[in-house]
Coordinates of C-alpha atoms in Angstrom, one line a residue:
M117 CA 140.8 286.3 -19.2
S118 CA 138.7 289.2 -20.4
G119 CA 137.4 291.8 -18.1
Q120 CA 133.9 290.9 -19.1
G121 CA 134.5 287.2 -18.4
R122 CA 136.1 288.0 -15.1
E123 CA 133.1 290.1 -14.0
Q124 CA 130.7 287.3 -15.1
G125 CA 132.7 284.8 -12.9
R126 CA 132.6 287.2 -9.9
E127 CA 128.8 287.7 -10.3
Q128 CA 128.4 283.9 -10.4
G129 CA 130.5 283.6 -7.2
R130 CA 128.3 286.2 -5.6
E131 CA 125.1 284.4 -6.5
Q132 CA 126.5 281.1 -5.1
G133 CA 127.6 283.0 -2.0
R134 CA 124.1 284.3 -1.4
E135 CA 122.8 280.7 -1.4
R136 CA 125.5 279.7 1.1
N137 CA 124.7 282.5 3.4
T138 CA 121.4 280.8 4.4
V139 CA 123.4 278.0 6.0
K140 CA 123.5 278.3 9.8
D141 CA 126.2 275.7 10.5
P142 CA 129.0 276.7 8.2
V143 CA 131.5 274.3 9.7
Q144 CA 129.4 271.3 8.7
D145 CA 127.6 272.6 5.7
A146 CA 129.7 275.4 4.0
G147 CA 130.1 274.6 0.3
K148 CA 127.4 271.9 0.2
D149 CA 126.2 273.5 -3.1
A150 CA 129.7 273.8 -4.5
G151 CA 129.7 273.2 -8.2
K152 CA 125.9 273.9 -8.6
D153 CA 125.3 275.7 -11.9
T154 CA 129.1 276.0 -12.5
P155 CA 129.9 276.4 -16.2
R156 CA 131.6 273.4 -17.8
N157 CA 131.7 274.5 -21.4
A158 CA 134.8 274.8 -23.5
A159 CA 134.9 278.6 -23.3
D160 CA 135.1 278.3 -19.5
G161 CA 137.9 275.9 -19.8
R162 CA 139.9 278.3 -22.0
R163 CA 139.7 280.9 -19.3
L164 CA 141.6 278.6 -16.9
R165 CA 145.3 279.2 -16.3
S166 CA 145.9 275.4 -16.8
H167 CA 144.6 275.8 -20.4
Q168 CA 148.1 277.2 -21.3
W169 CA 149.5 273.7 -20.6
Y170 CA 146.7 271.6 -22.0
G171 CA 144.7 273.5 -24.5
S172 CA 146.9 274.5 -27.5
E173 CA 147.6 272.6 -30.7
G174 CA 151.3 272.6 -30.2
V175 CA 153.7 269.9 -29.3
R176 CA 154.1 271.0 -25.7
S177 CA 150.4 270.6 -25.0
F178 CA 150.4 267.3 -26.8
S179 CA 153.2 266.2 -24.5
H180 CA 151.4 267.5 -21.4
R181 CA 148.3 265.6 -22.3
A182 CA 150.2 262.5 -23.1
R183 CA 152.1 262.6 -19.8
T184 CA 148.8 263.1 -17.9
R185 CA 147.6 259.9 -19.6
Q186 CA 150.8 258.3 -18.3
L187 CA 149.5 259.3 -14.8
G188 CA 146.5 257.2 -15.5
Y189 CA 143.9 259.9 -16.1
L190 CA 141.3 260.0 -18.8
P191 CA 140.8 263.3 -20.8
E192 CA 137.3 263.8 -19.4
E193 CA 138.7 263.7 -15.9
H194 CA 140.8 266.8 -16.2
L195 CA 140.5 268.7 -19.6
G196 CA 138.7 272.0 -19.2
K197 CA 138.4 271.6 -15.4
P198 CA 140.1 273.7 -12.7
V199 CA 143.4 272.1 -11.6
I200 CA 143.7 272.3 -7.9
A201 CA 147.0 271.9 -6.2
I202 CA 146.9 270.4 -2.7
L203 CA 150.0 271.5 -1.0
N204 CA 150.5 269.0 1.8
T205 CA 153.1 269.4 4.6
W206 CA 152.6 265.9 5.9
S207 CA 155.7 263.8 6.9
D208 CA 156.6 260.9 9.1
I209 CA 158.5 263.2 11.4
N210 CA 155.8 265.8 12.0
P211 CA 153.3 264.7 14.7
C212 CA 151.2 267.8 14.2
H213 CA 150.5 266.7 10.6
Q214 CA 150.5 263.0 10.8
H215 CA 146.8 262.9 9.8
L216 CA 147.2 265.2 6.8
R217 CA 147.8 262.4 4.4
E218 CA 144.2 261.2 5.1
R219 CA 142.9 264.7 5.0
A220 CA 144.3 265.3 1.6
E221 CA 142.0 262.5 0.4
A222 CA 139.0 264.4 1.8
V223 CA 140.1 267.6 0.0
K224 CA 140.4 265.6 -3.2
R225 CA 136.9 264.3 -2.6
G226 CA 135.6 267.8 -2.4
V227 CA 137.5 269.0 -5.5
W228 CA 136.1 266.1 -7.5
Q229 CA 132.5 266.8 -6.3
A230 CA 132.8 270.4 -7.5
G231 CA 134.1 269.4 -10.9
G232 CA 137.7 270.2 -10.4
F233 CA 140.9 268.1 -10.9
P234 CA 143.0 267.7 -7.7
L235 CA 146.7 267.1 -7.7
E236 CA 148.6 266.6 -4.4
F237 CA 152.1 268.2 -4.0
P238 CA 154.3 267.3 -1.1
V239 CA 156.1 270.4 0.2
A240 CA 158.5 270.9 3.0
T241 CA 157.4 269.9 6.4
L242 CA 158.5 272.3 9.2
S243 CA 158.3 270.3 12.4
E244 CA 158.5 272.6 15.5
T245 CA 159.1 269.4 17.6
F246 CA 162.2 268.1 15.8
Q247 CA 163.8 270.6 13.3
K248 CA 167.0 272.3 14.4
P249 CA 168.2 274.9 15.1
T250 CA 164.6 276.0 14.5
P251 CA 162.0 275.7 11.7
M252 CA 161.9 279.5 11.6
L253 CA 165.2 279.3 9.7
Y254 CA 163.2 277.6 6.9
R255 CA 159.9 279.4 7.0
N256 CA 160.9 281.6 4.0
L257 CA 162.2 278.5 2.2
L258 CA 158.7 276.9 2.4
S259 CA 157.1 280.1 1.3
M260 CA 159.4 280.2 -1.8
E261 CA 158.6 276.5 -2.5
T262 CA 154.9 277.3 -2.2
E263 CA 155.1 280.3 -4.6
E264 CA 157.1 278.5 -7.2
V265 CA 155.1 275.3 -7.2
L266 CA 151.9 277.3 -7.7
R267 CA 153.6 279.4 -10.4
S268 CA 155.4 276.8 -12.4
Y269 CA 152.8 274.0 -12.6
P270 CA 149.4 274.0 -14.5
V271 CA 147.5 275.1 -11.4
D272 CA 144.3 277.2 -11.2
G273 CA 143.8 277.2 -7.5
A274 CA 145.2 275.7 -4.3
V275 CA 144.4 274.1 -1.0
L276 CA 147.1 274.7 1.6
M277 CA 147.4 272.1 4.3
G278 CA 149.4 273.1 7.4
G279 CA 149.2 274.1 11.0
C280 CA 152.5 273.4 12.8
D281 CA 153.8 276.9 13.8
K282 CA 155.7 278.1 10.8
T283 CA 153.7 276.2 8.1
T284 CA 150.7 278.5 8.3
P285 CA 152.6 281.7 7.6
A286 CA 154.9 280.1 5.1
L287 CA 152.1 278.6 3.0
L288 CA 150.1 281.9 3.1
M289 CA 153.1 284.0 2.3
G290 CA 153.9 281.9 -0.8
A291 CA 150.2 281.9 -1.8
A292 CA 150.0 285.6 -1.4
S293 CA 153.0 286.1 -3.7
A294 CA 151.6 283.7 -6.3
D295 CA 148.1 285.2 -5.9
L296 CA 145.9 282.4 -7.1
P297 CA 142.5 281.4 -5.6
A298 CA 143.4 279.5 -2.4
V299 CA 141.9 278.0 0.8
F300 CA 143.9 277.1 3.9
V301 CA 143.1 273.9 5.8
P302 CA 144.4 274.0 9.4
A303 CA 145.7 270.8 10.9
G304 CA 143.7 271.3 14.0
P305 CA 144.7 270.8 17.7
M306 CA 145.4 267.5 19.3
L307 CA 143.2 266.1 22.1
R308 CA 143.6 267.1 25.8
G309 CA 146.5 265.5 27.7
H310 CA 145.9 263.5 30.9
W311 CA 148.0 262.5 33.9
R312 CA 146.8 261.2 37.2
G313 CA 143.4 262.8 36.9
E314 CA 144.8 266.2 35.7
T315 CA 144.2 267.7 32.3
L316 CA 147.5 268.6 30.6
G317 CA 148.3 271.2 27.9
S318 CA 151.2 270.3 25.6
G319 CA 154.1 272.7 25.9
T320 CA 152.7 274.7 28.8
D321 CA 152.6 271.7 31.2
M322 CA 155.8 270.4 29.8
W323 CA 157.6 273.6 31.0
K324 CA 155.7 273.5 34.3
Y325 CA 156.5 269.9 35.2
W326 CA 160.1 270.1 33.9
D327 CA 160.6 272.9 36.4
Q328 CA 159.0 270.8 39.1
K329 CA 161.4 268.0 38.3
R330 CA 164.3 270.4 38.5
A331 CA 163.0 271.7 41.8
G332 CA 162.8 268.1 43.1
R333 CA 159.0 268.0 43.5
I334 CA 158.5 265.1 41.1
G335 CA 160.8 262.3 40.1
D336 CA 161.7 260.1 37.1
R337 CA 158.6 257.9 37.4
E338 CA 156.3 260.9 37.3
L339 CA 158.2 262.4 34.4
A340 CA 157.9 259.1 32.4
E341 CA 154.2 259.0 33.0
L342 CA 153.9 262.6 31.8
E343 CA 155.8 261.7 28.6
C344 CA 153.0 259.2 27.8
G345 CA 150.1 261.5 28.7
L346 CA 151.2 264.9 27.3
A347 CA 150.5 264.4 23.6
R348 CA 147.7 261.8 22.9
S349 CA 146.7 262.3 19.2
A350 CA 147.6 263.8 15.9
G351 CA 147.4 267.6 15.8
T352 CA 149.1 270.7 16.9
C353 CA 149.5 271.9 20.5
M354 CA 146.1 272.1 22.2
T355 CA 147.1 275.3 24.1
M356 CA 146.9 278.7 22.5
G357 CA 150.5 278.3 21.2
T358 CA 151.8 279.6 18.0
A359 CA 150.0 276.9 16.0
S360 CA 146.5 277.7 17.1
T361 CA 147.3 281.4 17.2
M362 CA 148.3 281.3 13.5
T363 CA 145.5 279.1 12.3
S364 CA 143.1 281.3 14.1
A365 CA 144.7 284.3 12.5
A366 CA 144.2 282.6 9.1
E367 CA 140.5 282.1 9.9
A368 CA 140.2 285.7 10.9
L369 CA 141.9 286.7 7.7
G370 CA 139.0 284.9 5.9
V371 CA 141.0 282.3 4.1
T372 CA 139.7 279.1 5.8
M373 CA 136.3 277.6 6.0
P374 CA 134.3 279.1 8.9
G375 CA 135.2 277.5 12.2
A376 CA 138.1 275.5 10.8
A377 CA 140.9 276.6 13.2
A378 CA 139.7 275.0 16.4
I379 CA 138.3 271.7 15.1
P380 CA 140.3 268.9 16.9
A381 CA 142.5 267.1 14.4
V382 CA 140.9 263.7 14.9
D383 CA 137.3 264.9 15.0
S384 CA 135.2 263.8 12.0
A385 CA 134.2 267.4 11.5
H386 CA 137.8 268.0 10.4
S387 CA 137.4 265.6 7.4
R388 CA 134.1 267.4 6.5
M389 CA 135.8 270.8 6.7
A390 CA 138.6 269.5 4.4
A391 CA 136.2 268.3 1.8
A392 CA 134.3 271.6 2.0
A393 CA 137.5 273.4 1.4
G394 CA 138.1 271.3 -1.7
R395 CA 134.7 272.2 -3.0
R396 CA 135.0 275.8 -2.2
V397 CA 138.3 276.4 -4.0
V398 CA 136.8 275.2 -7.3
E399 CA 134.1 277.9 -6.9
L400 CA 136.8 280.5 -6.2
V401 CA 138.6 279.6 -9.4
H402 CA 135.4 280.0 -11.5
A403 CA 134.8 283.4 -9.8
D404 CA 138.5 284.4 -10.3
A405 CA 138.5 285.2 -6.6
R406 CA 142.3 285.3 -5.9
I407 CA 143.7 285.3 -2.4
S408 CA 144.7 289.0 -2.7
R409 CA 140.9 289.8 -2.7
F410 CA 140.8 288.6 1.0
L411 CA 144.3 289.6 2.3
T412 CA 143.5 293.3 2.7
R413 CA 144.6 295.9 5.3
E414 CA 141.2 295.4 7.1
A415 CA 141.7 291.6 7.2
Y416 CA 145.2 292.0 8.7
E417 CA 143.9 294.4 11.4
D418 CA 141.2 291.9 12.2
A419 CA 143.8 289.1 12.5
I420 CA 145.7 291.2 15.0
A421 CA 142.6 291.9 17.0
T422 CA 141.9 288.1 17.0
V423 CA 145.4 287.3 18.2
L424 CA 145.0 289.8 21.0
A425 CA 141.6 288.6 22.0
L426 CA 142.9 285.0 22.2
G427 CA 145.9 286.0 24.3
G428 CA 147.9 284.5 21.5
S429 CA 151.5 283.8 20.8
T430 CA 154.1 286.6 20.4
N431 CA 155.3 284.8 17.3
A432 CA 152.2 286.1 15.5
V433 CA 153.7 289.5 15.5
I434 CA 156.6 288.5 13.3
H435 CA 154.5 286.2 11.1
L436 CA 151.6 288.7 10.4
I437 CA 154.1 291.5 9.6
A438 CA 155.8 289.1 7.1
M439 CA 152.5 287.9 5.6
A440 CA 151.3 291.5 5.2
G441 CA 154.5 292.4 3.4
R442 CA 153.8 289.7 0.8
S443 CA 150.3 291.2 0.4
R444 CA 151.7 294.7 -0.1
V445 CA 150.0 295.8 3.1
P446 CA 152.0 298.1 5.4
L447 CA 151.9 296.6 8.9
G448 CA 154.2 297.2 11.9
L449 CA 154.7 296.9 15.6
D450 CA 152.8 300.1 16.3
D451 CA 149.6 298.5 14.8
F452 CA 149.8 295.7 17.3
D453 CA 150.3 298.1 20.2
R454 CA 147.5 300.4 19.1
L455 CA 145.0 297.6 18.9
A456 CA 146.3 296.0 22.1
R457 CA 145.2 299.0 24.1
T458 CA 141.6 298.6 23.1
V459 CA 140.9 294.9 22.3
P460 CA 140.1 292.7 25.4
V461 CA 141.3 289.2 26.0
L462 CA 138.2 287.0 25.7
A463 CA 139.6 283.5 25.4
D464 CA 140.4 281.8 28.8
V465 CA 142.9 279.4 27.2
R466 CA 146.3 278.3 28.4
P467 CA 149.0 279.5 28.8
G468 CA 147.4 282.8 29.7
G469 CA 144.1 281.1 30.9
R470 CA 142.7 277.8 32.2
Y471 CA 141.2 275.9 29.3
L472 CA 142.4 274.1 26.1
M473 CA 141.6 274.2 22.4
E474 CA 139.1 271.3 22.6
D475 CA 137.2 273.3 25.2
F476 CA 137.4 276.4 23.0
Y477 CA 136.0 274.5 20.1
Y478 CA 133.0 273.2 22.0
A479 CA 132.5 276.6 23.5
G480 CA 131.8 278.1 20.1
G481 CA 135.3 278.3 18.6
L482 CA 136.6 281.2 16.7
P483 CA 133.2 282.2 15.2
G484 CA 131.8 282.7 18.7
L485 CA 134.8 284.8 19.7
L486 CA 134.7 286.8 16.4
A487 CA 131.0 287.5 16.8
R488 CA 131.8 289.1 20.2
L489 CA 134.6 291.1 18.8
G490 CA 132.3 292.2 16.0
E491 CA 129.6 293.3 18.5
A492 CA 132.2 295.5 20.2
G493 CA 133.2 297.2 16.9
H494 CA 136.7 295.6 16.8
L495 CA 136.3 294.0 13.3
H496 CA 135.7 295.1 9.8
L497 CA 132.6 293.2 9.1
E498 CA 131.9 294.2 5.5
R499 CA 135.1 292.7 4.0
P500 CA 134.8 289.4 2.0
T501 CA 136.0 285.9 3.1
V502 CA 136.6 282.9 0.9
A503 CA 133.2 281.4 2.1
H504 CA 130.9 284.5 2.2
D505 CA 130.4 287.9 0.7
T506 CA 131.1 289.6 4.0
L507 CA 132.5 288.6 7.4
R508 CA 129.2 289.8 8.9
E509 CA 127.3 287.2 6.9
Q510 CA 129.9 284.5 7.9
L511 CA 129.4 285.3 11.6
A512 CA 125.6 285.5 11.5
G513 CA 124.2 283.0 14.0
A514 CA 127.5 282.3 15.7
L515 CA 127.0 281.4 19.3
V516 CA 129.0 281.1 22.5
H517 CA 128.1 278.0 24.5
D518 CA 130.4 278.3 27.5
E519 CA 131.1 281.8 28.8
E520 CA 133.8 280.6 31.1
V521 CA 135.9 279.7 28.1
I522 CA 134.9 282.5 25.7
R523 CA 134.2 285.4 28.1
P524 CA 131.5 288.1 27.7
L525 CA 132.7 291.5 26.7
D526 CA 131.9 292.8 30.2
K527 CA 133.8 290.0 31.9
P528 CA 137.0 289.7 29.9
V529 CA 140.1 287.7 31.0
A530 CA 141.9 291.1 30.7
G531 CA 140.7 294.5 29.6
Q532 CA 143.5 294.9 27.1
G533 CA 145.2 292.6 24.6
G534 CA 147.7 290.1 25.9
L535 CA 150.7 291.6 24.0
A536 CA 152.7 294.8 24.5
V537 CA 155.3 296.5 22.3
L538 CA 158.2 298.0 24.2
R539 CA 160.7 300.6 23.1
G540 CA 163.7 302.4 24.7
N541 CA 167.5 302.6 24.4
L542 CA 167.7 298.8 24.7
A543 CA 165.2 298.2 21.9
P544 CA 165.1 301.2 19.6
D545 CA 163.2 299.2 16.9
G546 CA 161.0 297.5 19.4
A547 CA 160.5 294.4 21.5
V548 CA 157.4 292.4 22.6
I549 CA 156.2 290.8 25.8
K550 CA 153.2 288.6 26.4
H551 CA 152.4 290.3 29.8
I552 CA 149.2 288.4 30.3
S553 CA 151.3 285.3 31.1
A554 CA 153.7 287.0 33.4
E555 CA 153.5 287.6 37.2
P556 CA 152.1 291.1 37.7
R557 CA 154.7 292.1 40.2
L558 CA 157.4 291.9 37.4
L559 CA 155.6 294.2 34.9
T560 CA 157.4 297.2 36.5
H561 CA 160.8 296.1 37.5
T562 CA 164.4 297.3 37.8
G563 CA 167.2 294.8 38.4
P564 CA 170.8 293.9 37.6
A565 CA 171.6 292.1 34.4
V566 CA 173.2 288.6 34.3
V567 CA 174.4 288.3 30.7
F568 CA 174.8 285.2 28.6
D569 CA 176.5 285.5 25.2
D570 CA 174.9 282.3 23.7
Y571 CA 172.4 279.6 24.6
R572 CA 174.8 276.8 25.2
T573 CA 176.8 278.8 27.7
M574 CA 173.6 279.7 29.5
Q575 CA 172.5 276.1 29.6
A576 CA 175.9 275.0 31.1
T577 CA 176.1 277.8 33.7
I578 CA 172.6 278.9 34.7
N579 CA 172.6 276.8 37.9
D580 CA 176.0 277.9 39.1
P581 CA 175.5 279.9 42.3
A582 CA 178.7 281.8 41.6
L583 CA 176.8 283.8 39.0
G584 CA 175.0 285.4 41.8
V585 CA 171.5 285.2 40.2
T586 CA 168.7 286.3 42.6
A587 CA 165.0 286.6 42.1
D588 CA 165.5 290.3 41.3
S589 CA 168.1 289.7 38.6
V590 CA 167.3 290.3 34.9
L591 CA 168.5 287.3 32.8
V592 CA 169.8 288.5 29.4
L593 CA 170.5 286.2 26.4
R594 CA 172.0 287.5 23.2
G595 CA 173.2 285.9 20.0
A596 CA 169.8 284.3 19.5
G597 CA 168.2 286.6 16.9
P598 CA 167.5 286.2 13.2
L599 CA 171.2 286.1 12.3
G600 CA 172.7 285.2 15.7
G601 CA 170.5 282.1 16.4
P602 CA 170.5 281.4 13.6
G603 CA 166.9 281.6 12.7
M604 CA 165.7 283.2 16.0
P605 CA 165.2 280.0 18.0
E606 CA 162.6 279.7 20.8
Y607 CA 165.1 280.3 23.5
G608 CA 163.4 283.3 25.1
M609 CA 161.9 281.5 28.1
L610 CA 165.3 281.3 29.9
P611 CA 165.3 278.7 32.7
I612 CA 165.2 279.9 36.3
P613 CA 168.2 278.5 38.3
D614 CA 167.4 275.3 40.1
Y615 CA 168.2 276.8 43.5
L616 CA 165.7 279.6 43.0
L617 CA 163.0 277.2 41.9
K618 CA 163.5 275.2 45.1
E619 CA 163.0 278.5 47.0
G620 CA 159.6 279.0 45.3
V621 CA 160.6 281.5 42.6
T622 CA 158.4 280.8 39.6
D623 CA 159.0 283.9 37.3
M624 CA 161.8 286.3 36.6
V625 CA 162.4 289.1 34.1
R626 CA 164.2 287.7 31.1
L627 CA 165.3 289.5 27.9
S628 CA 166.6 288.2 24.6
D629 CA 166.6 288.8 20.8
A630 CA 165.1 285.3 20.5
R631 CA 161.5 284.1 20.2
M632 CA 159.7 281.8 22.6
S633 CA 157.2 279.1 22.2
G634 CA 153.6 280.2 22.2
T635 CA 153.0 277.6 24.9
S636 CA 155.6 279.3 27.2
Y637 CA 154.9 281.8 29.9
G638 CA 156.6 284.3 32.1
A639 CA 158.0 287.8 32.1
C640 CA 160.0 287.3 28.9
V641 CA 160.9 290.2 26.7
L642 CA 161.4 289.0 23.2
H643 CA 162.4 290.0 19.6
I644 CA 164.6 292.8 20.8
A645 CA 165.5 294.7 17.7
P646 CA 168.1 295.3 16.3
E647 CA 169.5 292.0 17.5
S648 CA 172.9 291.8 19.2
H649 CA 174.5 290.0 16.2
V650 CA 174.2 293.1 14.1
G651 CA 175.3 295.5 16.9
G652 CA 172.0 296.3 18.5
P653 CA 172.2 297.8 22.0
L654 CA 171.7 294.3 23.5
A655 CA 175.3 293.6 22.4
L656 CA 176.5 296.3 24.8
V657 CA 174.9 295.1 28.0
R658 CA 177.2 293.9 30.7
T659 CA 176.5 291.8 33.8
G660 CA 175.6 294.2 36.7
D661 CA 174.0 296.9 34.5
L662 CA 170.6 297.9 35.7
I663 CA 167.7 297.3 33.4
T664 CA 164.2 298.8 33.8
L665 CA 161.1 297.2 32.4
D666 CA 157.9 299.1 32.5
V667 CA 155.1 297.5 30.6
E668 CA 152.5 300.1 31.4
A669 CA 154.8 302.8 30.0
R670 CA 155.9 300.4 27.2
T671 CA 159.6 301.0 27.9
L672 CA 162.7 298.9 28.2
R673 CA 165.7 300.8 29.3
L674 CA 169.4 300.1 30.0
E675 CA 170.4 302.4 32.9
V676 CA 173.8 303.2 31.4
D677 CA 174.7 306.7 30.3
D678 CA 175.2 307.5 26.6
A679 CA 178.9 308.2 26.9
E680 CA 179.6 304.8 28.3
L681 CA 177.4 303.1 25.7
A682 CA 179.3 305.0 23.0
R683 CA 182.6 303.7 24.4
R684 CA 181.4 300.1 24.5
R685 CA 180.1 300.4 20.9
A686 CA 183.5 301.6 19.7
E687 CA 185.0 298.4 21.2
W688 CA 182.3 296.0 19.8
Q689 CA 183.3 293.7 16.9
A690 CA 180.8 292.0 14.6
P691 CA 180.8 288.2 14.7
P692 CA 182.1 286.5 11.5
P693 CA 179.5 285.1 9.1
R694 CA 178.2 281.7 10.2
Y695 CA 177.6 280.1 6.8
G696 CA 180.1 279.9 3.9
R697 CA 177.7 278.3 1.4
G698 CA 174.2 276.8 1.0
F699 CA 170.8 278.0 2.1
G700 CA 172.3 279.4 5.3
A701 CA 174.5 281.7 3.2
L702 CA 171.4 282.9 1.3
Y703 CA 169.6 283.3 4.6
Q704 CA 172.2 285.4 6.2
E705 CA 172.6 287.7 3.2
H706 CA 168.9 288.5 2.9
I707 CA 167.1 288.1 6.2
T708 CA 165.5 291.2 7.8
Q709 CA 165.1 291.9 11.5
A710 CA 162.2 290.9 13.8
D711 CA 160.4 294.2 13.6
T712 CA 160.0 293.8 9.8
G713 CA 158.9 290.2 9.9
C714 CA 162.2 288.3 9.3
D715 CA 161.4 287.8 5.6
F716 CA 163.9 287.8 2.8
A717 CA 164.1 291.3 1.4
F718 CA 164.0 290.1 -2.2
L719 CA 160.7 288.3 -1.6
S720 CA 158.8 291.2 0.0
R721 CA 160.0 294.0 -2.2
E722 CA 158.0 295.5 -5.1
G723 CA 158.4 293.9 -8.5
E724 CA 156.7 291.9 -11.1
V725 CA 157.2 288.1 -11.7
P726 CA 156.2 287.0 -15.2
E727 CA 153.9 284.0 -15.8
P728 CA 155.8 281.1 -17.2
Y729 CA 155.4 280.4 -20.9
A730 CA 153.9 276.9 -21.1
G731 CA 153.5 276.5 -24.9

């Protein structure tokens, strides 16, 4: 495409954006003029990437056109039109995405309306609920699939459909690497849970009532009722778990339709949003507005600020660092800690607050929260989004309807962001804690370590009184990091021993190189880097060692002198490789540590990838 043609496309996109900016309800109406005055002539078609497959006089294009007829399409349905790939992570085993098969039809409707040609591609479904040892093991695999599907097929733009924890970063990582015009469609949260007149939050209340069962406060009958009331509809967890944290981060990055992240999965507004995304991506193709235009340093800083203001999941730290790496944007733990010291928590949503995502949506959703962050100077308002020329225009008119759910700036849930980055001789490359969901008394704490070398051993022995665990103990789990897990499973919310639960203990300091569910809570220090499996200091801790946590000072220290640690290190032996072949072998050879995003080094490094020759 010539520079002149590209500039003409951008100018046309700006003109259409100015028309859209007059819309006051972007969730319902964004993209309603999609396709208006969009060129449909042959010259425009020749500028499309898909023209390489369909437009030449050679035998390959003849074959491509013939095979498209085999699919049942007429020439006028697709020739010269933007081909839009709909990457759908639906599957029968992913309850978070069980409605995405229907939503893909809404996306197709929008693409057809705007004059595009939609093609649905099934890609890997990463189900947090069922996939073992953890879908984090396969996040990078889905990102690779996303990139290569977009690169190898006659695709001009993409709509990315996901939401369950790892699908959002995986799809956006792959799209960033492919760098085509793209819009992300979040799956949306499920409806509130209910049990005996009480409102339930998936994940958060699962942990809470499971502990009550272990403590003997409820029985099997109550637990069976809770199973039926905890998850009532399609959609992701309705707490501010990793799913809603990451879809909110995607909206803050500017790659969704406005307000998309919080729409309940089964609300009719969700179908309208999906159709609007289909219309909008066709416009982005005509304007040659690739996703790299939106995934800038400023956008990633705003995504961090959003996660902090939401009291969001610690998993966002790893994912945003990895996503930024694919966008060639330097981002690290220090960026999170720097912003956490100034950005307040405004969303009173579980597990750190009282309400659920459905309440958050009706209270004004992410546009309402972002508008308040913008007022306080925490956002870069002049950057573009997929729907508007600037974030400032996108947030114009955004309102908060319930100030108990989305707090005013002068009455925040907490004056600083809900995450803290810790360093010290136990975590030289950093660790994180979601201190907003911990008991305040534990944020400065020194106690003796009780060490578990692996999760299975911990499960089998945690309730044994012979271990001598007290409320002051520091529970330590190792062998659960990116390599040791493998895949860094969500083991970080270590269980409190039954006998302490019965005594009324509800929180303890717990350390690991693992992650934890965004729906979890407690004084859990996570992502300790380097992990124990590669010889990080966590591998040297012994039961009885004193460990000091000081969140205010941002320190995590093993109270053992350097000479003793050197002696222990000399005795330490690296575990043997876990995988002898297959994807696991590829994973263990290339995975990076938590502080750099757990990406594959060969995916995030500099280097050109040539366009395939289609003729």
